[in-house]
PDB file of C-alpha atoms in Angstrom:
ATOM      1  CA  PRO A   1      99.448 219.996 -41.625  1.00 64.00           C
ATOM      2  CA  PRO A   2     101.993 222.616 -40.509  1.00 69.00           C
ATOM      3  CA  GLU A   3     105.491 221.449 -39.730  1.00 75.00           C
ATOM      4  CA  THR A   4     106.869 222.111 -36.266  1.00 76.00           C
ATOM      5  CA  ALA A   5     110.261 222.215 -34.619  1.00 76.00           C
ATOM      6  CA  SER A   6     111.395 222.741 -31.077  1.00 77.00           C
ATOM      7  CA  ALA A   7     114.563 223.690 -29.241  1.00 76.00           C
ATOM      8  CA  THR A   8     115.596 223.491 -25.626  1.00 78.00           C
ATOM      9  CA  VAL A   9     117.847 226.251 -24.309  1.00 76.00           C
ATOM     10  CA  GLU A  10     119.642 225.732 -21.016  1.00 76.00           C
ATOM     11  CA  ILE A  11     120.851 228.785 -19.133  1.00 74.00           C
ATOM     12  CA  HIS A  12     123.742 228.357 -16.748  1.00 71.00           C
ATOM     13  CA  VAL A  13     124.348 231.089 -14.184  1.00 72.00           C
ATOM     14  CA  THR A  14     127.865 231.917 -13.075  1.00 72.00           C
ATOM     15  CA  ASP A  15     128.143 233.638  -9.714  1.00 72.00           C
ATOM     16  CA  GLU A  16     131.049 235.904  -8.854  1.00 76.00           C
ATOM     17  CA  ASN A  17     130.095 236.808  -5.270  1.00 75.00           C
ATOM     18  CA  ASP A  18     128.503 235.254  -2.194  1.00 78.00           C
ATOM     19  CA  GLU A  19     124.867 235.013  -3.264  1.00 79.00           C
ATOM     20  CA  ASP A  20     123.643 233.221  -6.371  1.00 79.00           C
ATOM     21  CA  PRO A  21     121.532 235.223  -8.834  1.00 80.00           C
ATOM     22  CA  LYS A  22     117.862 234.218  -8.879  1.00 81.00           C
ATOM     23  CA  PHE A  23     115.448 234.089 -11.802  1.00 82.00           C
ATOM     24  CA  THR A  24     111.837 235.182 -11.376  1.00 84.00           C
ATOM     25  CA  LYS A  25     110.702 231.928 -13.043  1.00 83.00           C
ATOM     26  CA  ARG A  26     112.551 228.625 -13.100  1.00 79.00           C
ATOM     27  CA  ASN A  27     111.118 227.333 -16.390  1.00 81.00           C
ATOM     28  CA  LEU A  28     109.953 229.438 -19.316  1.00 80.00           C
ATOM     29  CA  VAL A  29     108.216 228.278 -22.470  1.00 81.00           C
ATOM     30  CA  THR A  30     107.595 230.333 -25.584  1.00 79.00           C
ATOM     31  CA  GLU A  31     106.279 229.747 -29.077  1.00 77.00           C
ATOM     32  CA  MET A  32     106.629 231.641 -32.313  1.00 74.00           C
ATOM     33  CA  SER A  33     105.379 231.142 -35.822  1.00 73.00           C
ATOM     34  CA  GLU A  34     107.546 230.776 -38.893  1.00 72.00           C
ATOM     35  CA  SER A  35     106.242 234.095 -40.200  1.00 73.00           C
ATOM     36  CA  GLU A  36     107.535 236.086 -37.200  1.00 69.00           C
ATOM     37  CA  MET A  37     110.641 238.143 -37.806  1.00 64.00           C
ATOM     38  CA  PRO A  38     113.748 236.813 -35.988  1.00 66.00           C
ATOM     39  CA  GLU A  39     114.801 240.240 -34.706  1.00 73.00           C
ATOM     40  CA  PHE A  40     111.746 240.341 -32.447  1.00 68.00           C
ATOM     41  CA  SER A  41     112.050 239.245 -28.858  1.00 72.00           C
ATOM     42  CA  VAL A  42     110.556 235.816 -28.202  1.00 73.00           C
ATOM     43  CA  LEU A  43     111.267 235.564 -24.483  1.00 77.00           C
ATOM     44  CA  LYS A  44     111.947 237.900 -21.583  1.00 80.00           C
ATOM     45  CA  LEU A  45     114.169 236.673 -18.780  1.00 80.00           C
ATOM     46  CA  THR A  46     114.353 238.516 -15.458  1.00 83.00           C
ATOM     47  CA  ALA A  47     116.786 237.891 -12.598  1.00 82.00           C
ATOM     48  CA  TRP A  48     118.157 239.577  -9.486  1.00 82.00           C
ATOM     49  CA  ASP A  49     121.226 239.147  -7.307  1.00 82.00           C
ATOM     50  CA  PRO A  50     120.929 239.495  -3.508  1.00 82.00           C
ATOM     51  CA  ASP A  51     124.560 240.684  -3.232  1.00 81.00           C
ATOM     52  CA  GLU A  52     125.076 244.358  -2.448  1.00 76.00           C
ATOM     53  CA  GLU A  53     125.985 246.528  -5.434  1.00 74.00           C
ATOM     54  CA  SER A  54     125.469 243.672  -7.846  1.00 75.00           C
ATOM     55  CA  ASP A  55     125.260 244.146 -11.596  1.00 76.00           C
ATOM     56  CA  LEU A  56     123.842 241.314 -13.652  1.00 74.00           C
ATOM     57  CA  GLU A  57     125.214 240.631 -17.099  1.00 73.00           C
ATOM     58  CA  TYR A  58     123.450 238.392 -19.592  1.00 70.00           C
ATOM     59  CA  ASP A  59     125.230 236.641 -22.426  1.00 69.00           C
ATOM     60  CA  ILE A  60     124.097 234.142 -25.028  1.00 67.00           C
ATOM     61  CA  SER A  61     126.766 231.737 -26.199  1.00 66.00           C
ATOM     62  CA  CYS A  62     126.600 229.667 -29.352  1.00 64.00           C
ATOM     63  CA  PRO A  63     126.629 227.228 -31.136  1.00 63.00           C
ATOM     64  CA  CYS A  64     122.955 228.089 -31.634  1.00 57.00           C
ATOM     65  CA  ARG A  65     121.218 225.611 -33.906  1.00 55.00           C
TER      66      ARG A  65
END
């Protein structure tokens, strides 16, 4: 039988203005096989900020294990 592994990634949003940024989906789940190349995207995350003239910045912090 194939071996499996899983990881949970929590995303914390930091707001700098009045309105909190919103994600289009609250929970996302994705799967990938061991043979897939790691440079390929495995998940797409979309958000918006109701504040006027807002620019969203995404950042992934490690330790990633």
